[in-house]
mmCIF file of C-alpha atoms in Angstrom:
data_model
loop_
_atom_site.group_PDB
_atom_site.id
_atom_site.type_symbol
_atom_site.label_atom_id
_atom_site.label_comp_id
_atom_site.label_asym_id
_atom_site.label_seq_id
_atom_site.Cartn_x
_atom_site.Cartn_y
_atom_site.Cartn_z
ATOM 1 C CA MET A 1430 -7.857 -32.194 0.091
ATOM 2 C CA LEU A 1431 -11.652 -32.802 0.429
ATOM 3 C CA MET A 1432 -14.301 -34.589 -2.035
ATOM 4 C CA GLY A 1433 -15.349 -32.490 -4.828
ATOM 5 C CA GLU A 1434 -12.247 -30.151 -3.913
ATOM 6 C CA THR A 1435 -10.149 -28.013 -6.922
ATOM 7 C CA ILE A 1436 -6.727 -26.889 -6.450
ATOM 8 C CA MET A 1437 -6.634 -23.814 -8.584
ATOM 9 C CA LYS A 1438 -4.372 -23.526 -11.547
ATOM 10 C CA ARG A 1439 -1.168 -21.702 -10.091
ATOM 11 C CA VAL A 1440 -1.044 -17.782 -11.683
ATOM 12 C CA VAL A 1441 2.777 -17.037 -13.541
ATOM 13 C CA TRP A 1442 4.410 -13.847 -12.310
ATOM 14 C CA GLY A 1443 7.238 -11.724 -13.323
ATOM 15 C CA VAL A 1444 8.531 -9.008 -11.481
ATOM 16 C CA LEU A 1445 9.306 -5.589 -13.341
ATOM 17 C CA GLY A 1446 13.076 -4.795 -11.372
ATOM 18 C CA THR A 1447 14.882 -5.907 -8.173
ATOM 19 C CA SER A 1448 13.390 -3.097 -5.567
ATOM 20 C CA ARG A 1449 14.616 -3.795 -1.739
ATOM 21 C CA ILE A 1450 10.790 -4.334 -0.786
ATOM 22 C CA GLY A 1451 10.574 -6.480 -3.637
ATOM 23 C CA ILE A 1452 13.802 -8.304 -3.082
ATOM 24 C CA LYS A 1453 12.869 -8.782 0.845
ATOM 25 C CA HIS A 1454 9.274 -8.548 1.432
ATOM 26 C CA VAL A 1455 7.407 -9.299 -1.510
ATOM 27 C CA LEU A 1456 9.046 -11.870 -3.713
ATOM 28 C CA PRO A 1457 9.903 -14.008 -0.638
ATOM 29 C CA ALA A 1458 6.235 -14.080 0.111
ATOM 30 C CA MET A 1459 4.995 -14.698 -3.496
ATOM 31 C CA ARG A 1460 7.607 -18.116 -3.803
ATOM 32 C CA ALA A 1461 5.963 -19.517 -0.810
ATOM 33 C CA SER A 1462 2.338 -19.625 -2.202
ATOM 34 C CA PRO A 1463 1.372 -22.366 -3.800
ATOM 35 C CA LEU A 1464 -0.621 -20.311 -5.529
ATOM 36 C CA ILE A 1465 1.790 -18.650 -7.537
ATOM 37 C CA ASP A 1466 4.912 -19.312 -9.711
ATOM 38 C CA LEU A 1467 7.407 -16.981 -10.015
ATOM 39 C CA ARG A 1468 8.698 -17.075 -13.175
ATOM 40 C CA ALA A 1469 10.666 -14.364 -13.888
ATOM 41 C CA ILE A 1470 12.668 -10.753 -12.941
ATOM 42 C CA ALA A 1471 14.169 -8.273 -14.935
ATOM 43 C CA SER A 1472 15.989 -5.303 -14.642
ATOM 44 C CA ARG A 1473 17.173 -2.663 -16.502
ATOM 45 C CA THR A 1474 21.002 -4.208 -15.437
ATOM 46 C CA PRO A 1475 21.262 -7.872 -16.706
ATOM 47 C CA ALA A 1476 23.963 -8.481 -13.562
ATOM 48 C CA ALA A 1477 21.841 -7.334 -11.208
ATOM 49 C CA ALA A 1478 18.035 -9.500 -12.461
ATOM 50 C CA GLU A 1479 20.664 -12.682 -12.540
ATOM 51 C CA ASP A 1480 21.576 -12.374 -9.278
ATOM 52 C CA ALA A 1481 18.114 -11.466 -7.969
ATOM 53 C CA ALA A 1482 16.523 -14.598 -9.477
ATOM 54 C CA ARG A 1483 19.409 -16.764 -8.272
ATOM 55 C CA ALA A 1484 19.382 -15.786 -4.920
ATOM 56 C CA LEU A 1485 15.499 -16.606 -4.910
ATOM 57 C CA GLY A 1486 15.154 -19.163 -7.166
ATOM 58 C CA ILE A 1487 13.318 -17.980 -10.255
ATOM 59 C CA ALA A 1488 14.013 -19.545 -13.311
ATOM 60 C CA ARG A 1489 14.001 -17.014 -15.724
ATOM 61 C CA ALA A 1490 16.009 -13.432 -15.659
ATOM 62 C CA TYR A 1491 15.727 -10.778 -18.271
ATOM 63 C CA GLY A 1492 17.513 -7.652 -18.994
ATOM 64 C CA SER A 1493 14.915 -5.419 -20.056
ATOM 65 C CA TYR A 1494 11.414 -4.980 -18.752
ATOM 66 C CA GLU A 1495 9.899 -5.097 -21.970
ATOM 67 C CA ALA A 1496 11.688 -8.685 -22.593
ATOM 68 C CA LEU A 1497 9.683 -9.564 -19.235
ATOM 69 C CA ILE A 1498 6.412 -8.110 -20.808
ATOM 70 C CA ASP A 1499 6.647 -10.144 -24.118
ATOM 71 C CA ASP A 1500 7.039 -13.098 -22.619
ATOM 72 C CA PRO A 1501 3.584 -15.628 -23.549
ATOM 73 C CA GLU A 1502 3.811 -17.442 -20.306
ATOM 74 C CA ILE A 1503 3.540 -14.290 -17.947
ATOM 75 C CA GLU A 1504 0.146 -13.882 -16.577
ATOM 76 C CA ALA A 1505 0.687 -11.577 -13.636
ATOM 77 C CA ILE A 1506 2.890 -9.005 -12.940
ATOM 78 C CA TYR A 1507 4.170 -6.833 -9.985
ATOM 79 C CA ASN A 1508 5.574 -3.525 -10.225
ATOM 80 C CA PRO A 1509 8.098 -2.030 -7.921
ATOM 81 C CA LEU A 1510 9.668 0.520 -10.088
ATOM 82 C CA PRO A 1511 10.245 4.340 -9.334
ATOM 83 C CA ASN A 1512 7.168 5.829 -8.734
ATOM 84 C CA HIS A 1513 7.150 8.290 -11.838
ATOM 85 C CA LEU A 1514 7.497 4.364 -13.955
ATOM 86 C CA HIS A 1515 4.689 2.840 -12.124
ATOM 87 C CA VAL A 1516 1.925 4.303 -14.785
ATOM 88 C CA PRO A 1517 4.116 4.006 -17.986
ATOM 89 C CA LEU A 1518 4.767 0.389 -17.293
ATOM 90 C CA THR A 1519 2.001 -0.704 -16.158
ATOM 91 C CA LEU A 1520 0.612 -0.256 -18.991
ATOM 92 C CA GLN A 1521 2.707 -1.155 -21.350
ATOM 93 C CA ALA A 1522 1.950 -4.371 -19.548
ATOM 94 C CA ALA A 1523 -1.198 -4.100 -19.402
ATOM 95 C CA ALA A 1524 -1.316 -3.259 -23.580
ATOM 96 C CA ALA A 1525 0.452 -7.005 -23.435
ATOM 97 C CA GLY A 1526 -2.648 -8.403 -21.888
ATOM 98 C CA LYS A 1527 -1.125 -9.433 -18.452
ATOM 99 C CA HIS A 1528 -2.406 -8.070 -15.416
ATOM 100 C CA VAL A 1529 -0.554 -6.160 -12.732
ATOM 101 C CA LEU A 1530 -0.129 -5.484 -9.229
ATOM 102 C CA CYS A 1531 1.671 -1.966 -8.728
ATOM 103 C CA GLU A 1532 3.192 -0.756 -5.869
ATOM 104 C CA LYS A 1533 1.925 2.462 -4.156
ATOM 105 C CA PRO A 1534 1.132 5.035 -4.886
ATOM 106 C CA ILE A 1535 -0.064 3.782 -8.308
ATOM 107 C CA ALA A 1536 0.836 7.432 -9.827
ATOM 108 C CA LEU A 1537 1.750 11.112 -8.925
ATOM 109 C CA SER A 1538 -1.457 12.638 -9.682
ATOM 110 C CA ALA A 1539 -5.584 11.345 -10.536
ATOM 111 C CA ALA A 1540 -4.813 12.461 -14.008
ATOM 112 C CA GLN A 1541 -1.938 10.187 -14.641
ATOM 113 C CA ALA A 1542 -4.076 6.794 -12.408
ATOM 114 C CA GLN A 1543 -7.180 8.085 -15.089
ATOM 115 C CA ALA A 1544 -5.085 6.697 -17.987
ATOM 116 C CA LEU A 1545 -5.213 3.219 -16.030
ATOM 117 C CA GLN A 1546 -8.765 3.288 -16.119
ATOM 118 C CA GLU A 1547 -9.544 2.062 -19.727
ATOM 119 C CA ALA A 1548 -6.613 -0.520 -19.493
ATOM 120 C CA ALA A 1549 -8.415 -1.780 -16.398
ATOM 121 C CA GLY A 1550 -11.081 -3.043 -18.295
ATOM 122 C CA ARG A 1551 -9.361 -5.005 -19.976
ATOM 123 C CA VAL A 1552 -7.083 -6.668 -17.647
ATOM 124 C CA HIS A 1553 -7.030 -6.498 -13.790
ATOM 125 C CA ILE A 1554 -4.898 -3.537 -11.974
ATOM 126 C CA GLU A 1555 -4.860 -3.317 -8.586
ATOM 127 C CA GLU A 1556 -2.363 -0.473 -6.314
ATOM 128 C CA ALA A 1557 -0.575 -2.446 -3.800
ATOM 129 C CA PHE A 1558 -1.019 -1.853 -0.519
ATOM 130 C CA MET A 1559 -0.874 -4.963 1.385
ATOM 131 C CA VAL A 1560 -2.300 -3.548 4.930
ATOM 132 C CA ARG A 1561 -6.066 -3.988 3.782
ATOM 133 C CA HIS A 1562 -5.442 -8.354 3.489
ATOM 134 C CA HIS A 1563 -3.721 -8.090 7.288
ATOM 135 C CA PRO A 1564 -5.636 -9.822 10.072
ATOM 136 C CA GLN A 1565 -5.012 -6.872 12.391
ATOM 137 C CA TRP A 1566 -7.047 -4.011 9.931
ATOM 138 C CA GLN A 1567 -9.107 -6.219 8.595
ATOM 139 C CA ARG A 1568 -10.304 -6.784 12.503
ATOM 140 C CA THR A 1569 -10.267 -3.347 13.680
ATOM 141 C CA ARG A 1570 -12.747 -2.758 10.256
ATOM 142 C CA ASP A 1571 -14.839 -5.346 11.452
ATOM 143 C CA LEU A 1572 -14.704 -3.869 15.554
ATOM 144 C CA VAL A 1573 -15.576 -0.177 13.801
ATOM 145 C CA ARG A 1574 -18.501 -1.400 12.016
ATOM 146 C CA ALA A 1575 -19.736 -3.498 15.147
ATOM 147 C CA GLY A 1576 -19.547 -0.639 16.729
ATOM 148 C CA ARG A 1577 -17.150 -1.525 19.808
ATOM 149 C CA VAL A 1578 -15.783 1.704 20.315
ATOM 150 C CA GLY A 1579 -18.990 3.979 19.896
ATOM 151 C CA THR A 1580 -19.606 6.072 16.809
ATOM 152 C CA VAL A 1581 -15.319 6.623 15.491
ATOM 153 C CA ARG A 1582 -15.117 10.769 14.944
ATOM 154 C CA ALA A 1583 -11.074 10.250 14.343
ATOM 155 C CA VAL A 1584 -8.418 8.571 13.304
ATOM 156 C CA GLN A 1585 -4.642 9.608 13.792
ATOM 157 C CA VAL A 1586 -1.497 8.330 12.114
ATOM 158 C CA PHE A 1587 2.294 8.447 12.906
ATOM 159 C CA PHE A 1588 4.885 6.637 10.606
ATOM 160 C CA SER A 1589 8.002 7.751 10.590
ATOM 161 C CA TYR A 1590 11.702 6.899 9.519
ATOM 162 C CA PHE A 1591 15.213 8.377 8.717
ATOM 163 C CA ASN A 1592 16.599 8.737 5.237
ATOM 164 C CA ASP A 1593 18.753 12.015 3.853
ATOM 165 C CA ASP A 1594 20.470 9.718 1.457
ATOM 166 C CA PRO A 1595 20.365 12.040 -1.735
ATOM 167 C CA ALA A 1596 20.845 8.538 -3.888
ATOM 168 C CA ASP A 1597 17.822 7.089 -2.260
ATOM 169 C CA ILE A 1598 15.107 7.198 -4.735
ATOM 170 C CA ARG A 1599 12.889 8.008 -2.107
ATOM 171 C CA ASN A 1600 15.300 11.590 -1.642
ATOM 172 C CA GLN A 1601 14.369 12.523 -5.073
ATOM 173 C CA PRO A 1602 11.355 14.868 -5.562
ATOM 174 C CA ALA A 1603 11.903 14.760 -9.555
ATOM 175 C CA ILE A 1604 11.040 10.492 -9.661
ATOM 176 C CA GLY A 1605 8.295 10.835 -7.135
ATOM 177 C CA GLY A 1606 10.188 10.779 -3.523
ATOM 178 C CA GLY A 1607 9.801 12.442 -0.338
ATOM 179 C CA ALA A 1608 7.067 11.440 2.774
ATOM 180 C CA LEU A 1609 3.858 11.939 1.655
ATOM 181 C CA TYR A 1610 4.373 9.666 -1.621
ATOM 182 C CA ASP A 1611 5.683 7.111 0.501
ATOM 183 C CA ILE A 1612 4.205 6.548 3.425
ATOM 184 C CA GLY A 1613 1.755 8.984 3.868
ATOM 185 C CA CYS A 1614 -0.860 7.506 1.866
ATOM 186 C CA TYR A 1615 -0.540 4.661 3.664
ATOM 187 C CA ALA A 1616 -2.249 7.572 6.471
ATOM 188 C CA ILE A 1617 -4.166 8.228 4.456
ATOM 189 C CA LEU A 1618 -5.492 4.708 3.151
ATOM 190 C CA GLY A 1619 -6.411 3.820 6.286
ATOM 191 C CA GLY A 1620 -8.609 6.370 7.326
ATOM 192 C CA ARG A 1621 -10.526 5.847 3.788
ATOM 193 C CA PHE A 1622 -10.254 2.136 5.021
ATOM 194 C CA LEU A 1623 -11.575 2.420 8.056
ATOM 195 C CA PHE A 1624 -14.241 4.870 7.694
ATOM 196 C CA GLU A 1625 -15.419 3.297 4.645
ATOM 197 C CA ALA A 1626 -15.113 6.650 2.663
ATOM 198 C CA GLN A 1627 -14.072 9.197 0.773
ATOM 199 C CA PRO A 1628 -12.806 12.477 2.595
ATOM 200 C CA ARG A 1629 -14.599 15.642 1.415
ATOM 201 C CA ARG A 1630 -11.179 18.242 1.947
ATOM 202 C CA GLY A 1631 -8.051 18.193 2.969
ATOM 203 C CA ILE A 1632 -5.278 20.396 4.668
ATOM 204 C CA ALA A 1633 -1.286 19.743 4.627
ATOM 205 C CA LEU A 1634 1.680 21.195 6.311
ATOM 206 C CA VAL A 1635 4.805 20.363 4.794
ATOM 207 C CA ASP A 1636 8.509 20.653 5.754
ATOM 208 C CA ARG A 1637 10.841 20.394 2.310
ATOM 209 C CA ASP A 1638 14.653 19.312 3.212
ATOM 210 C CA PRO A 1639 16.347 22.640 1.813
ATOM 211 C CA SER A 1640 19.036 20.249 -0.157
ATOM 212 C CA LEU A 1641 16.822 17.165 -1.573
ATOM 213 C CA GLY A 1642 13.754 19.200 -2.257
ATOM 214 C CA THR A 1643 11.112 16.594 -0.411
ATOM 215 C CA ASP A 1644 8.743 16.968 1.790
ATOM 216 C CA ARG A 1645 10.693 15.081 4.805
ATOM 217 C CA THR A 1646 7.555 16.336 7.260
ATOM 218 C CA THR A 1647 4.041 16.478 6.674
ATOM 219 C CA SER A 1648 0.904 16.214 8.197
ATOM 220 C CA GLY A 1649 -2.810 16.073 6.867
ATOM 221 C CA LEU A 1650 -5.629 17.018 7.970
ATOM 222 C CA LEU A 1651 -9.041 15.227 6.106
ATOM 223 C CA ASP A 1652 -12.804 15.999 6.675
ATOM 224 C CA PHE A 1653 -14.597 12.891 6.510
ATOM 225 C CA GLY A 1654 -18.309 14.766 7.125
ATOM 226 C CA GLY A 1655 -20.370 14.012 10.161
ATOM 227 C CA GLY A 1656 -17.472 15.049 11.930
ATOM 228 C CA ARG A 1657 -14.821 12.369 11.334
ATOM 229 C CA GLN A 1658 -11.851 13.570 11.323
ATOM 230 C CA LEU A 1659 -7.717 11.863 9.747
ATOM 231 C CA GLY A 1660 -5.323 13.449 10.968
ATOM 232 C CA PHE A 1661 -1.484 12.316 10.448
ATOM 233 C CA THR A 1662 2.098 13.267 10.798
ATOM 234 C CA VAL A 1663 4.830 11.255 7.914
ATOM 235 C CA SER A 1664 8.498 12.113 8.244
ATOM 236 C CA THR A 1665 11.393 10.324 6.373
ATOM 237 C CA GLN A 1666 13.875 12.236 9.389
ATOM 238 C CA CYS A 1667 12.147 10.892 12.207
ATOM 239 C CA CYS A 1668 13.170 7.864 14.148
ATOM 240 C CA ALA A 1669 11.141 4.448 13.544
ATOM 241 C CA TYR A 1670 8.049 4.976 14.501
ATOM 242 C CA GLN A 1671 4.682 4.198 13.603
ATOM 243 C CA ARG A 1672 0.765 4.190 15.196
ATOM 244 C CA VAL A 1673 -2.850 4.230 14.162
ATOM 245 C CA GLN A 1674 -5.157 5.303 16.760
ATOM 246 C CA VAL A 1675 -8.847 4.480 15.838
ATOM 247 C CA VAL A 1676 -10.709 6.857 18.692
ATOM 248 C CA GLY A 1677 -14.654 6.857 19.383
ATOM 249 C CA THR A 1678 -17.275 7.623 21.685
ATOM 250 C CA GLY A 1679 -16.730 5.096 23.916
ATOM 251 C CA GLY A 1680 -13.965 3.505 23.239
ATOM 252 C CA ARG A 1681 -10.214 3.802 22.179
ATOM 253 C CA ILE A 1682 -8.287 0.929 19.064
ATOM 254 C CA GLU A 1683 -4.791 1.029 18.685
ATOM 255 C CA ILE A 1684 -2.698 -0.885 16.261
ATOM 256 C CA ARG A 1685 0.831 -1.249 17.402
ATOM 257 C CA ILE A 1686 2.413 -1.617 14.378
ATOM 258 C CA PRO A 1687 0.474 -1.303 11.907
ATOM 259 C CA PHE A 1688 2.462 -0.901 8.814
ATOM 260 C CA ASN A 1689 5.320 -2.945 8.912
ATOM 261 C CA ALA A 1690 3.985 -6.020 10.587
ATOM 262 C CA PRO A 1691 6.835 -8.723 11.220
ATOM 263 C CA ARG A 1692 5.829 -11.194 8.467
ATOM 264 C CA GLY A 1693 4.723 -14.424 9.510
ATOM 265 C CA GLY A 1694 4.199 -12.803 13.174
ATOM 266 C CA ALA A 1695 1.001 -12.929 15.443
ATOM 267 C CA MET A 1696 -0.437 -9.383 16.139
ATOM 268 C CA GLN A 1697 -2.289 -7.409 18.643
ATOM 269 C CA ILE A 1698 -4.181 -4.628 19.006
ATOM 270 C CA ALA A 1699 -5.409 -2.933 21.076
ATOM 271 C CA ILE A 1700 -8.927 -1.471 22.777
ATOM 272 C CA ASP A 1701 -9.370 0.482 25.234
ATOM 273 C CA ASP A 1702 -12.894 0.797 26.602
ATOM 274 C CA GLY A 1703 -12.314 4.285 27.727
ATOM 275 C CA ARG A 1704 -12.753 4.712 30.729
ATOM 276 C CA THR A 1705 -9.569 5.768 32.410
ATOM 277 C CA LEU A 1706 -6.317 7.230 31.720
ATOM 278 C CA ASP A 1707 -4.240 5.033 33.629
ATOM 279 C CA GLY A 1708 -4.506 2.028 30.820
ATOM 280 C CA THR A 1709 -6.872 -0.531 33.034
ATOM 281 C CA GLY A 1710 -9.092 -0.491 30.299
ATOM 282 C CA ILE A 1711 -7.176 -2.002 27.630
ATOM 283 C CA ALA A 1712 -7.462 -5.531 26.508
ATOM 284 C CA PHE A 1713 -5.290 -6.830 23.990
ATOM 285 C CA GLU A 1714 -6.494 -9.629 21.665
ATOM 286 C CA THR A 1715 -3.918 -11.428 19.393
ATOM 287 C CA LEU A 1716 -4.210 -11.982 15.834
ATOM 288 C CA PRO A 1717 -3.013 -14.865 13.809
ATOM 289 C CA ALA A 1718 0.002 -15.238 12.469
ATOM 290 C CA ALA A 1719 0.048 -14.083 8.720
ATOM 291 C CA ASP A 1720 2.170 -12.569 5.881
ATOM 292 C CA GLN A 1721 0.264 -9.275 3.924
ATOM 293 C CA TYR A 1722 2.292 -9.901 1.192
ATOM 294 C CA ARG A 1723 1.104 -13.286 0.826
ATOM 295 C CA LEU A 1724 -2.084 -12.836 1.259
ATOM 296 C CA GLN A 1725 -1.982 -9.563 -1.199
ATOM 297 C CA ALA A 1726 -0.708 -12.032 -4.261
ATOM 298 C CA GLU A 1727 -2.950 -14.236 -3.992
ATOM 299 C CA ALA A 1728 -5.955 -12.708 -3.362
ATOM 300 C CA PHE A 1729 -5.137 -10.944 -6.316
ATOM 301 C CA SER A 1730 -4.159 -14.765 -8.106
ATOM 302 C CA ARG A 1731 -7.612 -15.647 -6.989
ATOM 303 C CA ARG A 1732 -8.971 -12.460 -9.093
ATOM 304 C CA VAL A 1733 -6.672 -13.356 -12.369
ATOM 305 C CA ARG A 1734 -8.769 -16.972 -11.698
ATOM 306 C CA GLY A 1735 -12.022 -15.459 -11.912
ATOM 307 C CA GLU A 1736 -11.793 -16.343 -8.067
ATOM 308 C CA GLU A 1737 -13.903 -14.554 -5.776
ATOM 309 C CA ALA A 1738 -11.125 -12.258 -3.512
ATOM 310 C CA PRO A 1739 -11.173 -8.917 -2.133
ATOM 311 C CA TYR A 1740 -10.716 -6.289 -4.894
ATOM 312 C CA TRP A 1741 -9.604 -2.581 -5.302
ATOM 313 C CA GLY A 1742 -9.209 -1.361 -8.559
ATOM 314 C CA MET A 1743 -8.292 2.148 -10.384
ATOM 315 C CA ASP A 1744 -11.848 3.802 -9.299
ATOM 316 C CA ASP A 1745 -10.323 3.241 -5.541
ATOM 317 C CA ALA A 1746 -6.459 4.136 -6.877
ATOM 318 C CA VAL A 1747 -7.842 6.976 -8.537
ATOM 319 C CA ALA A 1748 -9.967 8.474 -5.288
ATOM 320 C CA GLN A 1749 -6.782 7.362 -3.457
ATOM 321 C CA MET A 1750 -4.247 10.031 -6.059
ATOM 322 C CA ARG A 1751 -7.076 12.965 -5.598
ATOM 323 C CA VAL A 1752 -6.100 13.427 -1.634
ATOM 324 C CA ILE A 1753 -3.155 13.395 -2.226
ATOM 325 C CA ASP A 1754 -2.956 16.036 -5.351
ATOM 326 C CA ALA A 1755 -5.641 18.165 -2.406
ATOM 327 C CA LEU A 1756 -2.633 18.343 0.071
ATOM 328 C CA TRP A 1757 -0.212 19.380 -2.627
ATOM 329 C CA ARG A 1758 -2.800 22.196 -3.102
ATOM 330 C CA SER A 1759 -3.354 22.914 0.060
ATOM 331 C CA GLU A 1760 0.316 22.993 0.256
ATOM 332 C CA ARG A 1761 0.967 26.003 -2.257
ATOM 333 C CA SER A 1762 -2.106 27.872 -0.950
ATOM 334 C CA GLN A 1763 -1.912 26.739 2.450
ATOM 335 C CA ARG A 1764 -5.989 26.838 2.659
ATOM 336 C CA TRP A 1765 -8.059 23.612 3.050
ATOM 337 C CA GLU A 1766 -8.659 22.050 -0.487
ATOM 338 C CA ASP A 1767 -11.534 20.409 -1.655
ATOM 339 C CA ILE A 1768 -11.066 17.367 -2.810
ATOM 340 C CA ALA A 1769 -13.485 15.930 -6.096
#
């Protein structure tokens, strides 16, 4: 440590639920951070909380969400509960004075998300899009800003996996399952992040599973104005695949594993000068190894401590949900829908 340098006091975190994304990705990343004291985990099933706490070395296990929220030592809460519980549990946590990092989508509609805006005036509330913290996304945006590929006209996203298990919460429409909510939100976020703008209108093509009722494949086209377009296809019933293409007047950038970047692995982006179709104009740039989940939690922790950190608050989350709302309206109308 350099002379005069101070160490930030660790932020005490609690976790609501024992979701797969939390247990497999987010919580191990938080445990590895010197900025975070991951002190408690809660589940409606006490045994599940105890098992998770034991496996991850977490000091306290609670048999209800309310008990964790009421713990006076908890400063920040990570909420990875099923989508329909994001708003009500985030509101409960905020009412208790806890800052909340809430998994995506933060709500099931813009109206629901707006219910969090007043609370966000008292505590920090952020939608957990970890990709915004990964060096490959930040470097891609820097290259776009610098004009490396000319004027960007189109961003194209494909993101899919196969899961037709009716017991999986991602396949239950009543609680926010389906492709658009689960992974389409990443495609929308990617366009908004790289264009640094809100789309003006959108149109969707939706295929619903006849048994599950969820959208198993959804494609969308978003108009950002000025000739800028985001096109995407997301599916819960295709093979595992993901790519992002950023195409401009003077070249192309490809993010090869854009959303599930290996934790702690160095990543490459491909930068194509666009002169040929045979790949001879492609150069690869290697980004430093990073854990996007750790970077996200650390940035939020710094914000809790009043230190400067990347931050996307409720205005951004509401804007994100307005896009999803418009695409659901388009499914019904089969027309372009304006995005407020």
